[in-house]
mmCIF file of C-alpha atoms in Angstrom:
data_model
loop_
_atom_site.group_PDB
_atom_site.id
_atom_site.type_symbol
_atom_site.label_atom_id
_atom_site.label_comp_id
_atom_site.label_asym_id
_atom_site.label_seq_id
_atom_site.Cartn_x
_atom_site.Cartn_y
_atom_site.Cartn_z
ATOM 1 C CA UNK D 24 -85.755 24.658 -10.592
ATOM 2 C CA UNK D 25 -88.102 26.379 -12.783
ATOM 3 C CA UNK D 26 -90.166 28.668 -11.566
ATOM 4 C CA UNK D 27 -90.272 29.899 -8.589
ATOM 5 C CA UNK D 28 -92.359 28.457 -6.010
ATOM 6 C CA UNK D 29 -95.221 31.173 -4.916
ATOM 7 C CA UNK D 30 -97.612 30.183 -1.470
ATOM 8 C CA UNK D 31 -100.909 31.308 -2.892
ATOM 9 C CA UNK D 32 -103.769 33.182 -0.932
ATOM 10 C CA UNK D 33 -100.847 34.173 1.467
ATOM 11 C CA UNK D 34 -102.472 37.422 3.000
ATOM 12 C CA UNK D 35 -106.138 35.680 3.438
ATOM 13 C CA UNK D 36 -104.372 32.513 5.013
ATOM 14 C CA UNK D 37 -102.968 34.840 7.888
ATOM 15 C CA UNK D 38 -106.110 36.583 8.054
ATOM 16 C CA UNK D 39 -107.698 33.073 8.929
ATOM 17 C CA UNK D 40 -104.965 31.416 10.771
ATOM 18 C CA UNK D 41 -104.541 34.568 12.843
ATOM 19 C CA UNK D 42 -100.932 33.353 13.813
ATOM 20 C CA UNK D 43 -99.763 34.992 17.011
ATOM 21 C CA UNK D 44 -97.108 34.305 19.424
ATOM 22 C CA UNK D 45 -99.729 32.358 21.356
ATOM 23 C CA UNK D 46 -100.695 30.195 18.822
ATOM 24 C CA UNK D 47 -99.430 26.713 18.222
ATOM 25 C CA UNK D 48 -100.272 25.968 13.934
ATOM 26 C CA UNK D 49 -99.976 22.737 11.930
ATOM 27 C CA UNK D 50 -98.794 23.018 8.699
ATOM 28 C CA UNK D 51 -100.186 19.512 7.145
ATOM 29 C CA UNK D 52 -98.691 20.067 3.529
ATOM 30 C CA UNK D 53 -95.525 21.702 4.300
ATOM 31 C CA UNK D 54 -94.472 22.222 0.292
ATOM 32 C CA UNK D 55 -91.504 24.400 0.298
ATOM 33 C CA UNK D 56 -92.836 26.333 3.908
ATOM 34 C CA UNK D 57 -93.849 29.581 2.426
ATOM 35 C CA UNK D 58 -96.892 29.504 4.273
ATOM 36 C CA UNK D 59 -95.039 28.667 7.153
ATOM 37 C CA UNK D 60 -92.403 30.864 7.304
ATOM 38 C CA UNK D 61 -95.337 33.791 7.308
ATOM 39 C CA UNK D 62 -96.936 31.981 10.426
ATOM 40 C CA UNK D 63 -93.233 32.161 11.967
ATOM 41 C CA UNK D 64 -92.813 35.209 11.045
ATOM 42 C CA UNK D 65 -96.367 36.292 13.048
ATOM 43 C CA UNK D 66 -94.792 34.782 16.038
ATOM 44 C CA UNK D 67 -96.853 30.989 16.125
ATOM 45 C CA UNK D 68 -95.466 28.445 16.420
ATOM 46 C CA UNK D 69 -95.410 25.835 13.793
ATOM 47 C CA UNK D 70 -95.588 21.963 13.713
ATOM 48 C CA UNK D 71 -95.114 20.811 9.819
ATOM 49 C CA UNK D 72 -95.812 17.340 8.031
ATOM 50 C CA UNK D 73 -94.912 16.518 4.219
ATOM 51 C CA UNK D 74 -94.223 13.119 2.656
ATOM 52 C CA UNK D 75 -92.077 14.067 -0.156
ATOM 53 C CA UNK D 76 -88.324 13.882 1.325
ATOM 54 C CA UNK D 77 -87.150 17.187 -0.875
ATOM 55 C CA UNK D 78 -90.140 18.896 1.238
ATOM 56 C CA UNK D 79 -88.375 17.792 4.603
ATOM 57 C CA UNK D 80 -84.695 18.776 3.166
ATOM 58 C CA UNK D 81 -86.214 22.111 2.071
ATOM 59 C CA UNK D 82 -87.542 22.512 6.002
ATOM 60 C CA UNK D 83 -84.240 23.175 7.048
ATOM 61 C CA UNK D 84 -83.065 26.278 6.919
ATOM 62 C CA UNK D 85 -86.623 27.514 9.235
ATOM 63 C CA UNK D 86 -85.070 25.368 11.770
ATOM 64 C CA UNK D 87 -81.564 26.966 11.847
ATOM 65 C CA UNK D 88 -83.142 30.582 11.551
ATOM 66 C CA UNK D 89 -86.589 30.283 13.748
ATOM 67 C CA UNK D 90 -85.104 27.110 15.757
ATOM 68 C CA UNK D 91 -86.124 23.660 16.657
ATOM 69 C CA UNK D 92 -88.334 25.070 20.079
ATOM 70 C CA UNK D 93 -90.565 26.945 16.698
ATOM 71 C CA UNK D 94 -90.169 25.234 14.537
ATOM 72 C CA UNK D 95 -90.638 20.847 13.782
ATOM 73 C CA UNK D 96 -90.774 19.182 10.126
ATOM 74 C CA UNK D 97 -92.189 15.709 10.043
ATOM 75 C CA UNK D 98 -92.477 13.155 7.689
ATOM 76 C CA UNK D 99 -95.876 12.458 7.331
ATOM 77 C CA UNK D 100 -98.558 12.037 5.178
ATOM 78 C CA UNK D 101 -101.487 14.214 6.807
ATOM 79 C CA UNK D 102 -103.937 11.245 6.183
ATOM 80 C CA UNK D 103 -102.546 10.287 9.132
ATOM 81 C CA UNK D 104 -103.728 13.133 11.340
ATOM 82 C CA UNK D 105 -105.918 10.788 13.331
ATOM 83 C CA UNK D 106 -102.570 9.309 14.979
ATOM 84 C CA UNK D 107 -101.703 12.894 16.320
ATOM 85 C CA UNK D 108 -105.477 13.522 17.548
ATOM 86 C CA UNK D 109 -104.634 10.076 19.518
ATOM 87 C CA UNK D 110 -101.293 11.150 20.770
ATOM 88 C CA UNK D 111 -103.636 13.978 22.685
ATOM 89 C CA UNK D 112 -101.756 17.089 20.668
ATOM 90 C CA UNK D 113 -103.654 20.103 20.103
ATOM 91 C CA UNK D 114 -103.463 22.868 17.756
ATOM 92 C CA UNK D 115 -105.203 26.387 17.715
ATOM 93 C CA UNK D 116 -104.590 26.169 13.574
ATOM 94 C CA UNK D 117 -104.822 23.882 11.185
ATOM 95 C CA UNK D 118 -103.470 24.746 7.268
ATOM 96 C CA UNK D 119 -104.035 22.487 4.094
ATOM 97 C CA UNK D 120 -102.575 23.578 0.674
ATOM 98 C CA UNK D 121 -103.787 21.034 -1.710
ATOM 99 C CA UNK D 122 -101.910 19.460 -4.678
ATOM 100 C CA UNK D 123 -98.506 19.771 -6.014
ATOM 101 C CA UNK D 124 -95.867 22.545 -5.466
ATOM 102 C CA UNK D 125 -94.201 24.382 -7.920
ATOM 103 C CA UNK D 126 -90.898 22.757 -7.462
ATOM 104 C CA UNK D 127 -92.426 19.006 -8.015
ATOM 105 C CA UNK D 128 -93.907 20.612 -11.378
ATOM 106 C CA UNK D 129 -91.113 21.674 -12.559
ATOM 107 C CA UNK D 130 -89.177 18.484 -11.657
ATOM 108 C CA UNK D 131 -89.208 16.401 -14.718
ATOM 109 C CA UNK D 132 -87.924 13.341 -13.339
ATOM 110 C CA UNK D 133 -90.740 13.295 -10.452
ATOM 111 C CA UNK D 134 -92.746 13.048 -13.244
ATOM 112 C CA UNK D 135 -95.927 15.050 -12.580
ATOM 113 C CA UNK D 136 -96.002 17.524 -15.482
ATOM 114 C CA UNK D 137 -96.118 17.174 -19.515
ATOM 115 C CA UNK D 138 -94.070 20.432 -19.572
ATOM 116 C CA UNK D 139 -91.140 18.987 -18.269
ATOM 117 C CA UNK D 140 -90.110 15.652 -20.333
ATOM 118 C CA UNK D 141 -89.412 12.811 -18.024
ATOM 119 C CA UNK D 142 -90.572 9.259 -16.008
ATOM 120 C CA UNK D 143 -93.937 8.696 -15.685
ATOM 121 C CA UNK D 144 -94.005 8.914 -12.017
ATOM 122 C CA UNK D 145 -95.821 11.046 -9.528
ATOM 123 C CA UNK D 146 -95.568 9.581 -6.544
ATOM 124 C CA UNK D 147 -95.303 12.270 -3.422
ATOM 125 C CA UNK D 148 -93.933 10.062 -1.572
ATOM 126 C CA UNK D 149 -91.191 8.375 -3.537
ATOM 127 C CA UNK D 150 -91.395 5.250 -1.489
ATOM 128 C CA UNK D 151 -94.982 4.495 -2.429
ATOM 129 C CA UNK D 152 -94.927 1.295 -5.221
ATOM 130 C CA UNK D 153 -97.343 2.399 -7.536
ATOM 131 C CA UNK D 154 -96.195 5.039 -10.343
ATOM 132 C CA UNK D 155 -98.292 6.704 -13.055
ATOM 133 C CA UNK D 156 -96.809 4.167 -15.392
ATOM 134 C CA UNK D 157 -97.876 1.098 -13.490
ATOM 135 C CA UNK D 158 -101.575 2.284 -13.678
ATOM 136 C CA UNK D 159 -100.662 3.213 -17.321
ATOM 137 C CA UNK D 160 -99.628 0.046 -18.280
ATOM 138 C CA UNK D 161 -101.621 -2.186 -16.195
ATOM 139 C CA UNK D 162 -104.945 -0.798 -15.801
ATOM 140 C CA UNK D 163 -107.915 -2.188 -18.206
ATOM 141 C CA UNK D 164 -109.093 0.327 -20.657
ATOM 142 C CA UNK D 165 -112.046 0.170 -18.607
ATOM 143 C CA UNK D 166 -110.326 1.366 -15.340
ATOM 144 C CA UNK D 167 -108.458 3.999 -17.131
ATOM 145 C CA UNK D 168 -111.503 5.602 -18.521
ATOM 146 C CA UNK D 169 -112.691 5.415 -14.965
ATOM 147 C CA UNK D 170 -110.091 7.320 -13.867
ATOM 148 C CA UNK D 171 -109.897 9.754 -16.000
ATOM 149 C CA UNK D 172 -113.652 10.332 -15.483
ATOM 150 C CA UNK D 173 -113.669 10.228 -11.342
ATOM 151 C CA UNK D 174 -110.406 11.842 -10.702
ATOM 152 C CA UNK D 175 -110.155 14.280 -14.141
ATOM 153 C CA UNK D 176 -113.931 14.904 -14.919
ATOM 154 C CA UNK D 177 -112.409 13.997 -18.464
ATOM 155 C CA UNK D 178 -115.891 13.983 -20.969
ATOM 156 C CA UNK D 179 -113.378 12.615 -23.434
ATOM 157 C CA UNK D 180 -112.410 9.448 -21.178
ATOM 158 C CA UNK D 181 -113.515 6.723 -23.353
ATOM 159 C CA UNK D 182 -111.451 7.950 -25.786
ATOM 160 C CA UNK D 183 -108.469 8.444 -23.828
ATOM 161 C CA UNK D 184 -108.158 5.284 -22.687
ATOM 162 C CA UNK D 185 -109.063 3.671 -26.073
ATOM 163 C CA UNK D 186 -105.787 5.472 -27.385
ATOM 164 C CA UNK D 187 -103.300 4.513 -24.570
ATOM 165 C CA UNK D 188 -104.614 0.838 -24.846
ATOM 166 C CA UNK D 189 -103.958 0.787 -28.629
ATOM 167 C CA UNK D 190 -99.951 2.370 -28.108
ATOM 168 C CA UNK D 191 -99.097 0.155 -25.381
ATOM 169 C CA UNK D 192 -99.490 -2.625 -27.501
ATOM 170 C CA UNK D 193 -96.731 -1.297 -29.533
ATOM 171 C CA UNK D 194 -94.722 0.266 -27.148
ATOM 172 C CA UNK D 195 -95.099 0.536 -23.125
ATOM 173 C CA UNK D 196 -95.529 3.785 -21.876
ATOM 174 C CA UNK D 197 -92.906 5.359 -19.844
ATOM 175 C CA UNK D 198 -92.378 9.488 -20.301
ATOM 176 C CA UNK D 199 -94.628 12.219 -19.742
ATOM 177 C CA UNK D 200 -94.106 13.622 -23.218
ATOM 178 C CA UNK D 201 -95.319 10.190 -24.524
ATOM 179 C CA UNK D 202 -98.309 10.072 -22.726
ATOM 180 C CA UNK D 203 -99.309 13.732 -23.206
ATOM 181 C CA UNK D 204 -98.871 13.033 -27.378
ATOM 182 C CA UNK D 205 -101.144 10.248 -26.606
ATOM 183 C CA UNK D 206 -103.974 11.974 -24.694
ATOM 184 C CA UNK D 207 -103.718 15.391 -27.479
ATOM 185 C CA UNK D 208 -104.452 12.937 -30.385
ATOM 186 C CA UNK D 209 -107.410 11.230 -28.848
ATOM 187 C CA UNK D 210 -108.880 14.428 -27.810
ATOM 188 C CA UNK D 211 -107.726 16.436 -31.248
ATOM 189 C CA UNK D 212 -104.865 18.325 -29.816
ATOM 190 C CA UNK D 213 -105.804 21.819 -28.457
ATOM 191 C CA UNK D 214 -108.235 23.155 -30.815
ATOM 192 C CA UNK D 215 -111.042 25.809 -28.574
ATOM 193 C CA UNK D 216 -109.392 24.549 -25.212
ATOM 194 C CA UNK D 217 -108.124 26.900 -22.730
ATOM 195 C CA UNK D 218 -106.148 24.131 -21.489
ATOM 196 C CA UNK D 219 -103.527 21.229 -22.684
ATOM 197 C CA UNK D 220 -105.626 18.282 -23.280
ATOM 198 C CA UNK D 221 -103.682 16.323 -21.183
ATOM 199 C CA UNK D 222 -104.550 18.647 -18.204
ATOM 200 C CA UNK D 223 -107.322 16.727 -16.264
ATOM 201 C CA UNK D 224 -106.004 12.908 -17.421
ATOM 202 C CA UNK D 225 -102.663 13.813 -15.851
ATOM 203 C CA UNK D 226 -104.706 15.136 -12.494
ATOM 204 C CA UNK D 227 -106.385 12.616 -12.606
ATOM 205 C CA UNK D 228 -103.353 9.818 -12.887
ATOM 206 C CA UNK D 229 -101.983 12.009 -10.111
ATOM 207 C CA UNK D 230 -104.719 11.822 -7.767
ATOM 208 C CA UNK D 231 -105.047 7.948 -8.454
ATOM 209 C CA UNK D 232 -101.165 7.882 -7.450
ATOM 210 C CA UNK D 233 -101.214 9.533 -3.985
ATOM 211 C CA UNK D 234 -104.420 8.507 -3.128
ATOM 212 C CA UNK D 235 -105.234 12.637 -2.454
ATOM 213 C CA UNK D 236 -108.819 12.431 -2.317
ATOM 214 C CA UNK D 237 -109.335 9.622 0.425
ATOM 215 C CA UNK D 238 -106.350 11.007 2.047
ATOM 216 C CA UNK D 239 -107.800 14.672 2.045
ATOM 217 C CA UNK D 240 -111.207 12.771 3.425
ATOM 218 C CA UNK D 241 -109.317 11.135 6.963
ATOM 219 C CA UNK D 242 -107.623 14.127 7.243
ATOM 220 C CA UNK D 243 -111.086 16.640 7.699
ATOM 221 C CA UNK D 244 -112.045 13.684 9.726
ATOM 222 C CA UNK D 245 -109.540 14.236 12.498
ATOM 223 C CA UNK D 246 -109.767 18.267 12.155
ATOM 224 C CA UNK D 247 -112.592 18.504 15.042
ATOM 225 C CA UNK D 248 -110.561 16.312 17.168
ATOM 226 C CA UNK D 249 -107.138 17.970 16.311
ATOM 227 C CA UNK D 250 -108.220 21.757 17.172
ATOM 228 C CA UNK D 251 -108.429 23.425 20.556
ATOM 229 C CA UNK D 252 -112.143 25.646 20.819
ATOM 230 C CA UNK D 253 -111.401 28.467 18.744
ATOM 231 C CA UNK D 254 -108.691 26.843 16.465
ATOM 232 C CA UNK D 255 -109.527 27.542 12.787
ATOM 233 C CA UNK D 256 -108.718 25.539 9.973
ATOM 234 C CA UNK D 257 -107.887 26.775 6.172
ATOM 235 C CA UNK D 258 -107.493 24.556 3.013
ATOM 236 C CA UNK D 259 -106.784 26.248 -0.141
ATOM 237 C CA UNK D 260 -108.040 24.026 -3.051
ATOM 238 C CA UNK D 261 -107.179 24.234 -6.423
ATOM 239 C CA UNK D 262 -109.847 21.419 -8.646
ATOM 240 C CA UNK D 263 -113.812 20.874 -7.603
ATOM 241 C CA UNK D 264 -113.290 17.578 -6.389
ATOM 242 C CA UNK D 265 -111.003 18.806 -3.778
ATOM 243 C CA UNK D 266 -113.130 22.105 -3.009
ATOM 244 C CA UNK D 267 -116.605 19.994 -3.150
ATOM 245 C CA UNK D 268 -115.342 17.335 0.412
ATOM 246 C CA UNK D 269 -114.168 20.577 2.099
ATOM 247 C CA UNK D 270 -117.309 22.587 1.468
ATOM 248 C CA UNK D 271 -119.092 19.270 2.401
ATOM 249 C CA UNK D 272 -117.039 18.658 5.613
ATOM 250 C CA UNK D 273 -117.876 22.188 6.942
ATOM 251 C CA UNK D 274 -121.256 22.618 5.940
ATOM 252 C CA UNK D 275 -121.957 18.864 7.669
ATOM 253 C CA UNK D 276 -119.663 20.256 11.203
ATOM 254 C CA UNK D 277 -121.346 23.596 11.103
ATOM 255 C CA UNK D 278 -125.440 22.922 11.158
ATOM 256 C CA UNK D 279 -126.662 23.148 14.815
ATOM 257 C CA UNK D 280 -129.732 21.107 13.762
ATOM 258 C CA UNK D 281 -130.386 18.343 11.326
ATOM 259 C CA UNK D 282 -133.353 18.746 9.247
ATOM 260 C CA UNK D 283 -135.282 16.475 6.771
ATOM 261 C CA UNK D 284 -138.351 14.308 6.276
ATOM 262 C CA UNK D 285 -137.410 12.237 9.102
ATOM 263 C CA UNK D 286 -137.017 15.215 11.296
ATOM 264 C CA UNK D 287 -139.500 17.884 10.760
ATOM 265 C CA UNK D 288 -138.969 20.028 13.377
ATOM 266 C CA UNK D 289 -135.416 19.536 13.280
ATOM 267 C CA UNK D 290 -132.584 17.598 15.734
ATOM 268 C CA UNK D 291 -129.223 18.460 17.484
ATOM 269 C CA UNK D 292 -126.468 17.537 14.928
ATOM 270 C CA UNK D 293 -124.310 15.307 16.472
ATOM 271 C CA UNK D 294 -121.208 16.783 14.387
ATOM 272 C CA UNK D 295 -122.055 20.593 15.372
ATOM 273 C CA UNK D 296 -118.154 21.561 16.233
ATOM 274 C CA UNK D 297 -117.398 24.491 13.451
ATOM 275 C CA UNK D 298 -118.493 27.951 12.458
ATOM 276 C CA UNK D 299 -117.676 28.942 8.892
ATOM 277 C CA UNK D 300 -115.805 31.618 7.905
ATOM 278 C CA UNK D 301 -116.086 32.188 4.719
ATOM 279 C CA UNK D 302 -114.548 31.066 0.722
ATOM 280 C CA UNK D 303 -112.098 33.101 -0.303
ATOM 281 C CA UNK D 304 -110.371 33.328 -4.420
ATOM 282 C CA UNK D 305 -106.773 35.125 -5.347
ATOM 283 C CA UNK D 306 -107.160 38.403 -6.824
ATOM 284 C CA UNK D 307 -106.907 39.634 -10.878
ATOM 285 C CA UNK D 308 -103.004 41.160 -9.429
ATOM 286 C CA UNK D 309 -102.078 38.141 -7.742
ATOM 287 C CA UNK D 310 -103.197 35.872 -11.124
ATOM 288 C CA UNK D 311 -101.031 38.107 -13.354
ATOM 289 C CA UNK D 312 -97.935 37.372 -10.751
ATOM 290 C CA UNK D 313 -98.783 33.836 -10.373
ATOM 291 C CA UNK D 314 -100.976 32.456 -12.800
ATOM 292 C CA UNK D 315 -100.882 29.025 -11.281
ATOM 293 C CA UNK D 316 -102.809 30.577 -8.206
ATOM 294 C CA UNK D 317 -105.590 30.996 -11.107
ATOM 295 C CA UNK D 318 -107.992 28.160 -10.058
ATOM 296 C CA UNK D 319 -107.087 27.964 -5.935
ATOM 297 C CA UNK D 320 -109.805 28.521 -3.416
ATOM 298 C CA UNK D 321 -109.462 28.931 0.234
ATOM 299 C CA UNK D 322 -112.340 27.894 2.999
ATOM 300 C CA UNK D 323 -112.121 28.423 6.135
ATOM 301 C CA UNK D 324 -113.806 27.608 9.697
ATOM 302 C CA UNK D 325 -113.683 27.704 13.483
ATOM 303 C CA UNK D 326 -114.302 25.293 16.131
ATOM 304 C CA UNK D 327 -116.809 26.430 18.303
#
């Protein structure tokens, strides 16, 4: 498998969370369930949604050793949290770890990383039509340098998609390796970058994939409606576009008034439901253990 899969910001979660026998906790991005084996662990409770099917087969052995009155996996992308507001269930915690897990990294043939040679996939959900290749190989050079600009904050776009638009003439693109040799030349390889080159165009292609950002957007949406008063929320983030909508969503839920030219002396905000908690980054020791956890943030809030 690689390496090993490591739950990031584990201790500051809990401290957020506050799982407790009489706590009831949704896990919307299940992963591989470190996070919420801790919360089991604490005594909550745990509901848990993920739309990759090697997620849900990885949810079983919590059910055999916490049981099936504990513990629930469900298939589920959690851009569909709305549904579950409007089913009338409640939860006292809500927990979003953003992006990929470990294991789907180190997957080559789910196709999400240039380390690992493989299809150019990254779909989530395998189900979904659209791979990384089918935007690839499809898109305009135009769109593609739009991508990689929104979704990768890629200066060297332009570029980028100039290149891929030249080789695909030749030869369609279909591996990771392929495209990563690709993006490296356009961008002249690694010289005075702390990162591959093909770092943010490959975010960005993933993002694009799985929809994240629009999903991550519905999702916030139905937090207010999803948590009983005093439930807290915490999403861990791990790029700015993610961490920018979460800081947005709680700074917009946690103003009592709204203020402005059209209201001078201030108004009730409508959307007053949270009180923030605070932003939260992994140690220097927990980087050296787990230098993936390098770039996460956690935020976290309580409904009032």
């Amino acid at each position: 498998m690689g390496k090993e899969h490591r739950s990031v910001l584990m201790a500051e979660t809990l401290e957020v969370l506050q799982p407790q026998s009489s706590r009831r906790i949704l896990d919307a991005t299940f992963g591989r369930g470190g996070h919420s084996r801790e919360l089991l662990v604490a005594g909550a409770k745990v509901v848990a949604l993920d739309q990759d099917p090697d997620a849900i087969e990885a949810a079983s052995p919590l059910i055999e050793e916490f049981g099936a009155d504990r513990f629930e996996i469900r298939k589920m992308n959690f851009r569909e949290l709305q549904a579950v507001v409007d089913a009338g269930e409640r939860f006292d915690g809500v927990l979003f770890d953003l992006g990929v897990s470990s294991p789907q990294l180190d997957r080559g043939e789910r196709g999400f990383s240039f380390q690992h040679d493989g299809p150019l996939d990254m779909r989530m959900d395998p189900e979904t039509p659209l791979t990384a290749a089918d935007l690839v190989n499809s898109s305009s050079e135009t769109e593609l340098a739009q991508i990689f600009f929104e979704y990768g904050e890629e200066r060297g776009s332009r570029r980028v998609a100039a290149a891929i638009a030249r080789a695909r003439v030749a030869k369609k693109i279909t591996t990771t390796h392929q495209l990563a040799e690709i993006i490296s030349q356009a961008l002249g390889g690694r010289r005075d970058r702390k990162i591959h080159p093909a770092t943010k165009c490959f975010q960005a292609l993933r993002i694009k994939v799985n929809e994240e950002l629009s999903a991550l957007d519905e999702a916030l949406a139905a937090v207010p409606g999803l948590l009983n008063p005093g439930g807290r929320m915490a999403t861990i983030s791990f790029h700015a576009l993610e961490d920018r909508r979460v800081k947005r969503f709680i700074e917009k839920h946690s103003q009592e008034e709204i203020r402005g030219e059209r209201y001078a002396f201030g108004r009730p905000n409508p959307d007053y439901c949270l009180n923030k908690l605070g932003r939260w980054k992994p140690s220097e020791a927990e980087i050296e253990e787990n230098p993936r956890a390098r770039s996460a943030r956690l935020r976290g809030a309580e409904k009032i």
